[in-house]
Each structure stands twice: as C-alpha cells, then as structure tokens.
mmCIF file of C-alpha atoms in Angstrom:
data_model
loop_
_atom_site.group_PDB
_atom_site.id
_atom_site.type_symbol
_atom_site.label_atom_id
_atom_site.label_comp_id
_atom_site.label_asym_id
_atom_site.label_seq_id
_atom_site.Cartn_x
_atom_site.Cartn_y
_atom_site.Cartn_z
ATOM 1 C CA UNK A 1 77.928 23.924 -5.321
ATOM 2 C CA UNK A 2 74.427 22.566 -5.202
ATOM 3 C CA UNK A 3 75.249 20.148 -2.372
ATOM 4 C CA UNK A 4 76.887 22.956 -0.377
ATOM 5 C CA UNK A 5 73.632 25.040 -0.510
ATOM 6 C CA UNK A 6 71.619 22.038 0.708
ATOM 7 C CA UNK A 7 73.941 21.611 3.731
ATOM 8 C CA UNK A 8 73.595 25.300 4.615
ATOM 9 C CA UNK A 9 69.772 25.088 4.466
ATOM 10 C CA UNK A 10 69.875 21.953 6.687
ATOM 11 C CA UNK A 11 72.002 23.688 9.326
ATOM 12 C CA UNK A 12 69.667 26.720 9.357
ATOM 13 C CA UNK A 13 66.595 24.469 9.801
ATOM 14 C CA UNK A 14 68.267 22.609 12.690
ATOM 15 C CA UNK A 15 69.077 25.928 14.434
ATOM 16 C CA UNK A 16 65.449 27.080 14.012
ATOM 17 C CA UNK A 17 64.152 23.802 15.487
ATOM 18 C CA UNK A 18 66.506 24.083 18.489
ATOM 19 C CA UNK A 19 65.354 27.674 19.025
ATOM 20 C CA UNK A 20 61.701 26.701 19.011
ATOM 21 C CA UNK A 21 62.353 23.816 21.392
ATOM 22 C CA UNK A 22 64.250 26.048 23.789
ATOM 23 C CA UNK A 23 61.573 28.692 23.637
ATOM 24 C CA UNK A 24 59.014 26.160 24.877
ATOM 25 C CA UNK A 25 60.905 25.965 28.217
ATOM 26 C CA UNK A 26 60.902 29.726 28.696
ATOM 27 C CA UNK A 27 58.476 30.974 31.380
ATOM 28 C CA UNK A 28 57.607 34.655 30.811
ATOM 29 C CA UNK A 29 56.363 35.143 34.424
ATOM 30 C CA UNK A 30 59.617 34.171 36.087
ATOM 31 C CA UNK A 31 61.804 35.306 33.209
ATOM 32 C CA UNK A 32 63.756 32.075 33.269
ATOM 33 C CA UNK A 33 63.678 28.683 31.698
ATOM 34 C CA UNK A 34 63.565 26.859 35.047
ATOM 35 C CA UNK A 35 62.668 23.295 35.848
ATOM 36 C CA UNK A 36 59.068 24.136 36.779
ATOM 37 C CA UNK A 37 57.938 23.612 33.206
ATOM 38 C CA UNK A 38 54.333 22.460 32.843
ATOM 39 C CA UNK A 39 55.030 19.474 30.576
ATOM 40 C CA UNK A 40 57.458 17.989 33.086
ATOM 41 C CA UNK A 41 54.959 18.094 35.944
ATOM 42 C CA UNK A 42 52.642 15.181 36.742
ATOM 43 C CA UNK A 43 49.425 15.616 34.739
ATOM 44 C CA UNK A 44 46.218 16.216 36.661
ATOM 45 C CA UNK A 45 43.255 13.959 35.837
ATOM 46 C CA UNK A 46 40.366 15.506 33.981
ATOM 47 C CA UNK A 47 37.166 16.255 35.844
ATOM 48 C CA UNK A 48 35.237 13.307 34.353
ATOM 49 C CA UNK A 49 32.675 11.445 36.499
ATOM 50 C CA UNK A 50 33.558 7.835 35.634
ATOM 51 C CA UNK A 51 36.659 7.290 33.519
ATOM 52 C CA UNK A 52 36.361 3.490 33.393
ATOM 53 C CA UNK A 53 35.687 1.856 30.052
ATOM 54 C CA UNK A 54 32.241 0.274 29.794
ATOM 55 C CA UNK A 55 33.059 -2.888 27.860
ATOM 56 C CA UNK A 56 29.479 -4.131 27.356
ATOM 57 C CA UNK A 57 28.614 -0.794 25.711
ATOM 58 C CA UNK A 58 31.707 -0.987 23.495
ATOM 59 C CA UNK A 59 30.830 -4.545 22.402
ATOM 60 C CA UNK A 60 27.211 -3.615 21.721
ATOM 61 C CA UNK A 61 28.253 -0.743 19.482
ATOM 62 C CA UNK A 62 30.911 -2.817 17.768
ATOM 63 C CA UNK A 63 28.349 -5.485 16.860
ATOM 64 C CA UNK A 64 25.735 -2.964 15.694
ATOM 65 C CA UNK A 65 24.911 -3.104 12.003
ATOM 66 C CA UNK A 66 24.704 0.105 10.017
ATOM 67 C CA UNK A 67 21.353 0.616 8.396
ATOM 68 C CA UNK A 68 21.414 3.554 6.016
ATOM 69 C CA UNK A 69 18.370 5.596 5.147
ATOM 70 C CA UNK A 70 19.025 5.525 1.423
ATOM 71 C CA UNK A 71 20.712 8.915 1.045
ATOM 72 C CA UNK A 72 23.763 9.090 -1.195
ATOM 73 C CA UNK A 73 26.192 11.609 0.391
ATOM 74 C CA UNK A 74 27.929 12.110 -2.960
ATOM 75 C CA UNK A 75 24.764 13.007 -4.862
ATOM 76 C CA UNK A 76 23.756 16.596 -5.576
ATOM 77 C CA UNK A 77 20.075 15.677 -5.388
ATOM 78 C CA UNK A 78 18.165 16.208 -2.195
ATOM 79 C CA UNK A 79 16.690 13.350 -0.196
ATOM 80 C CA UNK A 80 13.581 11.670 -1.562
ATOM 81 C CA UNK A 81 10.356 12.665 0.133
ATOM 82 C CA UNK A 82 9.062 10.055 2.561
ATOM 83 C CA UNK A 83 6.585 7.556 1.169
ATOM 84 C CA UNK A 84 3.204 8.185 2.695
ATOM 85 C CA UNK A 85 1.068 5.035 2.620
ATOM 86 C CA UNK A 86 -2.285 5.451 0.961
ATOM 87 C CA UNK A 87 -5.193 5.361 3.361
ATOM 88 C CA UNK A 88 -6.818 1.957 3.525
ATOM 89 C CA UNK A 89 -10.178 1.834 1.803
ATOM 90 C CA UNK A 90 -12.819 0.366 4.053
ATOM 91 C CA UNK A 91 -14.877 -2.403 2.517
ATOM 92 C CA UNK A 92 -18.671 -2.480 2.723
ATOM 93 C CA UNK A 93 -19.825 -4.053 5.962
ATOM 94 C CA UNK A 94 -16.699 -3.070 7.973
ATOM 95 C CA UNK A 95 -17.181 -0.723 10.924
ATOM 96 C CA UNK A 96 -16.962 2.830 9.582
ATOM 97 C CA UNK A 97 -17.130 1.602 5.987
ATOM 98 C CA UNK A 98 -19.807 2.253 3.395
ATOM 99 C CA UNK A 99 -23.135 0.531 3.858
ATOM 100 C CA UNK A 100 -23.740 -2.792 2.173
ATOM 101 C CA UNK A 101 -25.761 -2.265 -0.996
ATOM 102 C CA UNK A 102 -27.917 -5.279 -1.774
ATOM 103 C CA UNK A 103 -27.363 -6.639 -5.261
ATOM 104 C CA UNK A 104 -30.512 -6.933 -7.337
ATOM 105 C CA UNK A 105 -31.171 -10.500 -8.433
ATOM 106 C CA UNK A 106 -31.097 -11.197 -12.160
ATOM 107 C CA UNK A 107 -34.401 -10.786 -14.003
ATOM 108 C CA UNK A 108 -36.741 -13.724 -13.689
ATOM 109 C CA UNK A 109 -37.084 -15.976 -16.744
ATOM 110 C CA UNK A 110 -39.368 -18.806 -17.742
ATOM 111 C CA UNK A 111 -36.719 -21.486 -18.358
ATOM 112 C CA UNK A 112 -37.022 -23.077 -21.811
ATOM 113 C CA UNK A 113 -40.485 -21.593 -22.506
ATOM 114 C CA UNK A 114 -41.520 -19.744 -25.643
ATOM 115 C CA UNK A 115 -44.467 -17.315 -25.609
ATOM 116 C CA UNK A 116 -45.773 -17.772 -29.139
ATOM 117 C CA UNK A 117 -49.302 -16.391 -29.010
ATOM 118 C CA UNK A 118 -52.444 -15.330 -27.169
ATOM 119 C CA UNK A 119 -56.179 -15.385 -27.743
ATOM 120 C CA UNK A 120 -59.696 -14.877 -26.354
ATOM 121 C CA UNK A 121 -62.602 -17.260 -26.050
ATOM 122 C CA UNK A 122 -65.703 -15.654 -27.654
ATOM 123 C CA UNK A 123 -67.908 -15.900 -24.565
ATOM 124 C CA UNK A 124 -65.112 -15.211 -22.015
ATOM 125 C CA UNK A 125 -63.247 -11.935 -21.527
ATOM 126 C CA UNK A 126 -60.090 -13.508 -20.054
ATOM 127 C CA UNK A 127 -57.111 -13.787 -22.341
ATOM 128 C CA UNK A 128 -55.222 -16.974 -22.811
ATOM 129 C CA UNK A 129 -51.498 -17.338 -23.561
ATOM 130 C CA UNK A 130 -49.851 -20.126 -25.522
ATOM 131 C CA UNK A 131 -46.470 -21.270 -24.221
ATOM 132 C CA UNK A 132 -44.266 -23.963 -25.680
ATOM 133 C CA UNK A 133 -41.660 -26.063 -23.848
ATOM 134 C CA UNK A 134 -40.080 -28.342 -26.439
ATOM 135 C CA UNK A 135 -42.980 -30.597 -27.609
ATOM 136 C CA UNK A 136 -45.304 -29.547 -24.719
ATOM 137 C CA UNK A 137 -47.790 -26.700 -25.280
ATOM 138 C CA UNK A 138 -49.337 -24.911 -22.289
ATOM 139 C CA UNK A 139 -52.478 -22.792 -22.512
ATOM 140 C CA UNK A 140 -52.829 -20.532 -19.454
ATOM 141 C CA UNK A 141 -55.274 -17.855 -18.291
ATOM 142 C CA UNK A 142 -54.510 -14.757 -16.200
ATOM 143 C CA UNK A 143 -54.299 -15.944 -12.555
ATOM 144 C CA UNK A 144 -53.307 -19.538 -13.399
ATOM 145 C CA UNK A 145 -50.198 -21.209 -11.999
ATOM 146 C CA UNK A 146 -47.727 -22.578 -14.537
ATOM 147 C CA UNK A 147 -45.680 -25.673 -13.575
ATOM 148 C CA UNK A 148 -46.665 -25.106 -9.914
ATOM 149 C CA UNK A 149 -44.079 -22.330 -9.691
ATOM 150 C CA UNK A 150 -45.103 -19.276 -11.758
ATOM 151 C CA UNK A 151 -48.384 -17.335 -11.448
ATOM 152 C CA UNK A 152 -49.574 -15.593 -14.640
ATOM 153 C CA UNK A 153 -50.430 -11.969 -13.756
ATOM 154 C CA UNK A 154 -51.249 -10.254 -17.071
ATOM 155 C CA UNK A 155 -51.344 -11.233 -20.738
ATOM 156 C CA UNK A 156 -50.716 -8.277 -23.115
ATOM 157 C CA UNK A 157 -50.476 -8.126 -26.887
ATOM 158 C CA UNK A 158 -46.669 -8.461 -26.919
ATOM 159 C CA UNK A 159 -45.732 -9.641 -23.381
ATOM 160 C CA UNK A 160 -46.790 -11.916 -20.594
ATOM 161 C CA UNK A 161 -46.162 -10.857 -16.991
ATOM 162 C CA UNK A 162 -45.644 -13.513 -14.308
ATOM 163 C CA UNK A 163 -44.562 -13.878 -10.691
ATOM 164 C CA UNK A 164 -42.555 -16.605 -8.950
ATOM 165 C CA UNK A 165 -44.828 -18.013 -6.246
ATOM 166 C CA UNK A 166 -42.068 -18.789 -3.675
ATOM 167 C CA UNK A 167 -40.188 -15.479 -3.759
ATOM 168 C CA UNK A 168 -42.622 -12.942 -5.198
ATOM 169 C CA UNK A 169 -40.113 -11.882 -7.861
ATOM 170 C CA UNK A 170 -41.676 -10.678 -11.077
ATOM 171 C CA UNK A 171 -40.655 -11.254 -14.664
ATOM 172 C CA UNK A 172 -41.779 -10.653 -18.189
ATOM 173 C CA UNK A 173 -41.588 -12.741 -21.363
ATOM 174 C CA UNK A 174 -41.949 -11.184 -24.802
ATOM 175 C CA UNK A 175 -43.862 -12.662 -27.732
ATOM 176 C CA UNK A 176 -41.512 -14.533 -30.024
ATOM 177 C CA UNK A 177 -42.216 -14.237 -33.724
ATOM 178 C CA UNK A 178 -41.991 -17.605 -35.387
ATOM 179 C CA UNK A 179 -42.088 -16.169 -38.870
ATOM 180 C CA UNK A 180 -44.084 -17.570 -41.770
ATOM 181 C CA UNK A 181 -44.807 -21.269 -41.699
ATOM 182 C CA UNK A 182 -44.212 -23.198 -44.891
#
C-alpha cells in the first residue's frame, strides 16, 4: 500500500511539471502557444561597449595578493581605532626646536690642594692663606698667582676665593679642619 501511494504522488508531480513546461510556451497576446516563443529566438547581444576579455587585467588581478586590514569579520567587536603616531619631538638646535641651553661647567676646584689656615703679618694688612699639596706648602697673598694658573681673589675666615687665569672661571675652597694634633 505504501509503494502504491508513492507511485501516485510521482505521477501527480510529473503532470504538474508538464503543465508548467507547457505554460511557458503560451503567449497571452496571441492566445496560442505558437512557435514564436522568445527562448527559441536568436538572443540579442547586450548593449555593452567592449565585450572582449582583457587578459592582462585578469592576470594582474589573479596574481594580486590579499592584504587584510586586520578586521575579523566574525568578531562582535568593532574595528580598532587607527594608530596615530606621536608627534616627533624636536631636539635642541634643530630648526623649529627649542633653543640650545648652554650647560654650566662644573665648579672649579684646586686639584689636590688643602686650605688648612690663614694669617696676617703684624705690619701688613693683607691676609695670607696656607695651602698644602702633598708635602709642598704654599703661602699666598690676595692677588697672587698660584701654580701659574689660579689667581687668589679673597681670603676669608672659612673660605678662599680664586679665579682660573685662562678662562676667568671662579671657584671657592673651604677651610679643612685637621683636628687636634697629637
């Protein structure tokens, strides 16, 4: 019984298909299913300016490599914002950059010297300073030149002020306490 129902359904489907196929030949204007059907006529070419295949263009596109922009089409997140490069910081001295700030030289020192005392001569008002360089002891007045390089400007109670003769840079040396002598 089951097979008989399947055969009946098959016959009905074939009749429906034949009806649809026959209906496609029917022309409602003429009322007939004549031979002037549109699918039997020679097709007219489309109005296209140049229907030839441009093979160099096809080859160029075939060889092109896909370069994605990093967007995942399966992600629910939006695209990342574009990376904006930080503006380049101009260095001092470049055109449009900040002015060059001169670096102050390090403070001037008396190399290896110790200022260990000062004194006055009873008849003279000028002060004298006592400087030690290893085993050498130098006794200098205000205005004297020490080692041909440093001019002594002022001798105070706790400091001695001096100037480098070649550059005019100034420095200061403090009195060093030697502590009690045994």
